[in-house]
JSON list of C-alpha atoms in Angstrom, two decimals:
[
{"chain": "F", "resi": 17, "resn": "MET", "atom": "CA", "xyz": [109.22, 89.44, 73.39]},
{"chain": "F", "resi": 18, "resn": "LYS", "atom": "CA", "xyz": [111.18, 89.92, 76.61]},
{"chain": "F", "resi": 19, "resn": "ALA", "atom": "CA", "xyz": [110.56, 92.13, 79.62]},
{"chain": "F", "resi": 20, "resn": "VAL", "atom": "CA", "xyz": [112.63, 93.16, 82.62]},
{"chain": "F", "resi": 21, "resn": "VAL", "atom": "CA", "xyz": [110.28, 94.31, 85.37]},
{"chain": "F", "resi": 22, "resn": "GLN", "atom": "CA", "xyz": [110.97, 96.59, 88.35]},
{"chain": "F", "resi": 23, "resn": "ARG", "atom": "CA", "xyz": [108.42, 97.76, 90.88]},
{"chain": "F", "resi": 24, "resn": "VAL", "atom": "CA", "xyz": [108.98, 101.43, 91.67]},
{"chain": "F", "resi": 25, "resn": "LEU", "atom": "CA", "xyz": [107.76, 104.30, 93.81]},
{"chain": "F", "resi": 26, "resn": "SER", "atom": "CA", "xyz": [108.27, 106.51, 90.74]},
{"chain": "F", "resi": 27, "resn": "GLY", "atom": "CA", "xyz": [109.88, 106.26, 87.33]},
{"chain": "F", "resi": 28, "resn": "SER", "atom": "CA", "xyz": [110.58, 108.40, 84.30]},
{"chain": "F", "resi": 29, "resn": "VAL", "atom": "CA", "xyz": [112.16, 108.46, 80.86]},
{"chain": "F", "resi": 30, "resn": "THR", "atom": "CA", "xyz": [114.37, 111.42, 79.96]},
{"chain": "F", "resi": 31, "resn": "VAL", "atom": "CA", "xyz": [115.91, 112.01, 76.52]},
{"chain": "F", "resi": 32, "resn": "ASP", "atom": "CA", "xyz": [118.42, 114.81, 75.96]},
{"chain": "F", "resi": 33, "resn": "GLY", "atom": "CA", "xyz": [117.38, 116.42, 79.23]},
{"chain": "F", "resi": 34, "resn": "GLU", "atom": "CA", "xyz": [113.67, 116.39, 78.35]},
{"chain": "F", "resi": 35, "resn": "MET", "atom": "CA", "xyz": [111.29, 114.22, 80.38]},
{"chain": "F", "resi": 36, "resn": "ILE", "atom": "CA", "xyz": [109.28, 112.13, 77.94]},
{"chain": "F", "resi": 37, "resn": "SER", "atom": "CA", "xyz": [107.09, 110.25, 80.41]},
{"chain": "F", "resi": 38, "resn": "SER", "atom": "CA", "xyz": [106.80, 109.59, 84.14]},
{"chain": "F", "resi": 39, "resn": "ILE", "atom": "CA", "xyz": [104.76, 107.55, 86.60]},
{"chain": "F", "resi": 40, "resn": "GLY", "atom": "CA", "xyz": [104.15, 107.34, 90.32]},
{"chain": "F", "resi": 41, "resn": "LYS", "atom": "CA", "xyz": [104.04, 104.03, 92.18]},
{"chain": "F", "resi": 42, "resn": "GLY", "atom": "CA", "xyz": [103.86, 101.05, 89.85]},
{"chain": "F", "resi": 43, "resn": "ILE", "atom": "CA", "xyz": [105.99, 99.12, 87.37]},
{"chain": "F", "resi": 44, "resn": "VAL", "atom": "CA", "xyz": [108.75, 100.16, 85.01]},
{"chain": "F", "resi": 45, "resn": "ALA", "atom": "CA", "xyz": [109.18, 97.51, 82.33]},
{"chain": "F", "resi": 46, "resn": "LEU", "atom": "CA", "xyz": [112.03, 97.37, 79.82]},
{"chain": "F", "resi": 47, "resn": "ILE", "atom": "CA", "xyz": [110.53, 95.71, 76.74]},
{"chain": "F", "resi": 48, "resn": "GLY", "atom": "CA", "xyz": [112.52, 93.96, 74.00]},
{"chain": "F", "resi": 49, "resn": "ILE", "atom": "CA", "xyz": [110.55, 93.32, 70.83]},
{"chain": "F", "resi": 50, "resn": "HIS", "atom": "CA", "xyz": [111.78, 90.57, 68.50]},
{"chain": "F", "resi": 51, "resn": "ARG", "atom": "CA", "xyz": [111.20, 90.96, 64.78]},
{"chain": "F", "resi": 52, "resn": "ASP", "atom": "CA", "xyz": [109.10, 87.75, 64.82]},
{"chain": "F", "resi": 53, "resn": "ASP", "atom": "CA", "xyz": [106.83, 88.86, 67.68]},
{"chain": "F", "resi": 54, "resn": "THR", "atom": "CA", "xyz": [103.13, 89.08, 66.93]},
{"chain": "F", "resi": 55, "resn": "ALA", "atom": "CA", "xyz": [100.13, 90.69, 68.59]},
{"chain": "F", "resi": 56, "resn": "LYS", "atom": "CA", "xyz": [99.74, 87.45, 70.56]},
{"chain": "F", "resi": 57, "resn": "GLU", "atom": "CA", "xyz": [103.10, 87.95, 72.30]},
{"chain": "F", "resi": 58, "resn": "MET", "atom": "CA", "xyz": [102.29, 91.60, 72.97]},
{"chain": "F", "resi": 59, "resn": "GLU", "atom": "CA", "xyz": [98.95, 90.70, 74.55]},
{"chain": "F", "resi": 60, "resn": "TYR", "atom": "CA", "xyz": [100.68, 88.07, 76.71]},
{"chain": "F", "resi": 61, "resn": "ILE", "atom": "CA", "xyz": [103.24, 90.57, 78.05]},
{"chain": "F", "resi": 62, "resn": "VAL", "atom": "CA", "xyz": [100.55, 93.18, 78.72]},
{"chain": "F", "resi": 63, "resn": "ARG", "atom": "CA", "xyz": [98.43, 90.62, 80.58]},
{"chain": "F", "resi": 64, "resn": "LYS", "atom": "CA", "xyz": [101.46, 89.57, 82.66]},
{"chain": "F", "resi": 65, "resn": "LEU", "atom": "CA", "xyz": [102.47, 93.15, 83.53]},
{"chain": "F", "resi": 66, "resn": "VAL", "atom": "CA", "xyz": [98.96, 94.15, 84.57]},
{"chain": "F", "resi": 67, "resn": "ASN", "atom": "CA", "xyz": [98.35, 91.02, 86.66]},
{"chain": "F", "resi": 68, "resn": "LEU", "atom": "CA", "xyz": [101.82, 90.33, 88.11]},
{"chain": "F", "resi": 69, "resn": "ARG", "atom": "CA", "xyz": [101.43, 90.18, 91.90]},
{"chain": "F", "resi": 70, "resn": "LEU", "atom": "CA", "xyz": [104.28, 92.25, 93.31]},
{"chain": "F", "resi": 71, "resn": "TRP", "atom": "CA", "xyz": [102.67, 94.00, 96.30]},
{"chain": "F", "resi": 72, "resn": "GLU", "atom": "CA", "xyz": [101.32, 92.92, 99.65]},
{"chain": "F", "resi": 73, "resn": "ASP", "atom": "CA", "xyz": [97.64, 92.96, 100.52]},
{"chain": "F", "resi": 74, "resn": "GLU", "atom": "CA", "xyz": [95.92, 94.77, 103.38]},
{"chain": "F", "resi": 75, "resn": "LYS", "atom": "CA", "xyz": [96.71, 91.86, 105.72]},
{"chain": "F", "resi": 76, "resn": "GLY", "atom": "CA", "xyz": [100.43, 92.11, 104.96]},
{"chain": "F", "resi": 77, "resn": "ARG", "atom": "CA", "xyz": [100.53, 88.96, 102.84]},
{"chain": "F", "resi": 78, "resn": "ARG", "atom": "CA", "xyz": [103.40, 89.40, 100.38]},
{"chain": "F", "resi": 79, "resn": "TRP", "atom": "CA", "xyz": [103.06, 88.98, 96.60]},
{"chain": "F", "resi": 80, "resn": "ALA", "atom": "CA", "xyz": [99.26, 89.18, 96.77]},
{"chain": "F", "resi": 81, "resn": "LYS", "atom": "CA", "xyz": [98.25, 92.29, 94.80]},
{"chain": "F", "resi": 82, "resn": "SER", "atom": "CA", "xyz": [98.86, 93.39, 91.22]},
{"chain": "F", "resi": 83, "resn": "ALA", "atom": "CA", "xyz": [99.17, 96.82, 89.61]},
{"chain": "F", "resi": 84, "resn": "LYS", "atom": "CA", "xyz": [95.62, 96.31, 88.34]},
{"chain": "F", "resi": 85, "resn": "ASP", "atom": "CA", "xyz": [94.33, 95.46, 91.83]},
{"chain": "F", "resi": 86, "resn": "LEU", "atom": "CA", "xyz": [95.88, 98.61, 93.29]},
{"chain": "F", "resi": 87, "resn": "ASN", "atom": "CA", "xyz": [95.22, 100.88, 90.29]},
{"chain": "F", "resi": 88, "resn": "LEU", "atom": "CA", "xyz": [98.95, 101.59, 89.87]},
{"chain": "F", "resi": 89, "resn": "GLU", "atom": "CA", "xyz": [100.80, 102.89, 86.82]},
{"chain": "F", "resi": 90, "resn": "ILE", "atom": "CA", "xyz": [102.99, 101.05, 84.29]},
{"chain": "F", "resi": 91, "resn": "LEU", "atom": "CA", "xyz": [105.75, 102.64, 82.24]},
{"chain": "F", "resi": 92, "resn": "CYS", "atom": "CA", "xyz": [107.04, 100.57, 79.31]},
{"chain": "F", "resi": 93, "resn": "VAL", "atom": "CA", "xyz": [110.40, 101.49, 77.81]},
{"chain": "F", "resi": 94, "resn": "SER", "atom": "CA", "xyz": [111.70, 100.04, 74.54]},
{"chain": "F", "resi": 95, "resn": "GLN", "atom": "CA", "xyz": [114.98, 98.21, 75.21]},
{"chain": "F", "resi": 96, "resn": "PHE", "atom": "CA", "xyz": [116.33, 96.56, 72.05]},
{"chain": "F", "resi": 97, "resn": "THR", "atom": "CA", "xyz": [119.47, 95.40, 73.89]},
{"chain": "F", "resi": 98, "resn": "LEU", "atom": "CA", "xyz": [117.44, 92.62, 75.54]},
{"chain": "F", "resi": 99, "resn": "TYR", "atom": "CA", "xyz": [117.97, 90.70, 72.31]},
{"chain": "F", "resi": 100, "resn": "HIS", "atom": "CA", "xyz": [121.68, 91.46, 72.06]},
{"chain": "F", "resi": 101, "resn": "THR", "atom": "CA", "xyz": [123.83, 88.42, 71.42]},
{"chain": "F", "resi": 102, "resn": "MET", "atom": "CA", "xyz": [127.44, 88.01, 72.52]},
{"chain": "F", "resi": 103, "resn": "LYS", "atom": "CA", "xyz": [128.11, 84.82, 70.58]},
{"chain": "F", "resi": 104, "resn": "THR", "atom": "CA", "xyz": [130.58, 86.42, 68.19]},
{"chain": "F", "resi": 105, "resn": "GLY", "atom": "CA", "xyz": [132.96, 89.30, 68.81]},
{"chain": "F", "resi": 106, "resn": "ASN", "atom": "CA", "xyz": [132.50, 92.24, 71.11]},
{"chain": "F", "resi": 107, "resn": "GLY", "atom": "CA", "xyz": [130.23, 94.43, 68.98]},
{"chain": "F", "resi": 108, "resn": "TRP", "atom": "CA", "xyz": [126.48, 94.86, 69.12]},
{"chain": "F", "resi": 109, "resn": "ARG", "atom": "CA", "xyz": [124.45, 92.22, 67.33]},
{"chain": "F", "resi": 110, "resn": "THR", "atom": "CA", "xyz": [120.82, 93.35, 67.40]},
{"chain": "F", "resi": 111, "resn": "PHE", "atom": "CA", "xyz": [119.68, 91.99, 64.07]},
{"chain": "F", "resi": 112, "resn": "ARG", "atom": "CA", "xyz": [116.69, 90.19, 65.63]},
{"chain": "F", "resi": 113, "resn": "THR", "atom": "CA", "xyz": [115.12, 93.30, 67.13]},
{"chain": "F", "resi": 114, "resn": "ILE", "atom": "CA", "xyz": [112.74, 95.97, 66.04]},
{"chain": "F", "resi": 115, "resn": "LEU", "atom": "CA", "xyz": [114.50, 99.31, 66.58]}
]
């Protein structure tokens, strides 16, 4: 399992002009799920996202508080292209992902 993480003031997912989900301040995470991933990998990524210290504390110390500490939101978006391989040709090779 792979994740690309971005801290945001707000985030949303829109499909064909329709907003599917949105959050306020927190984390937007693009999640790539490999076909061999298990519940163990999922639990690891969830634990990391919730506890990743990306915000400063009340004293201004950087990288001290997590989304959990500050009761922020997390938006996870499926992103199968995180497992794309460019080893052969120029086409998409996503055979190791769960679509």
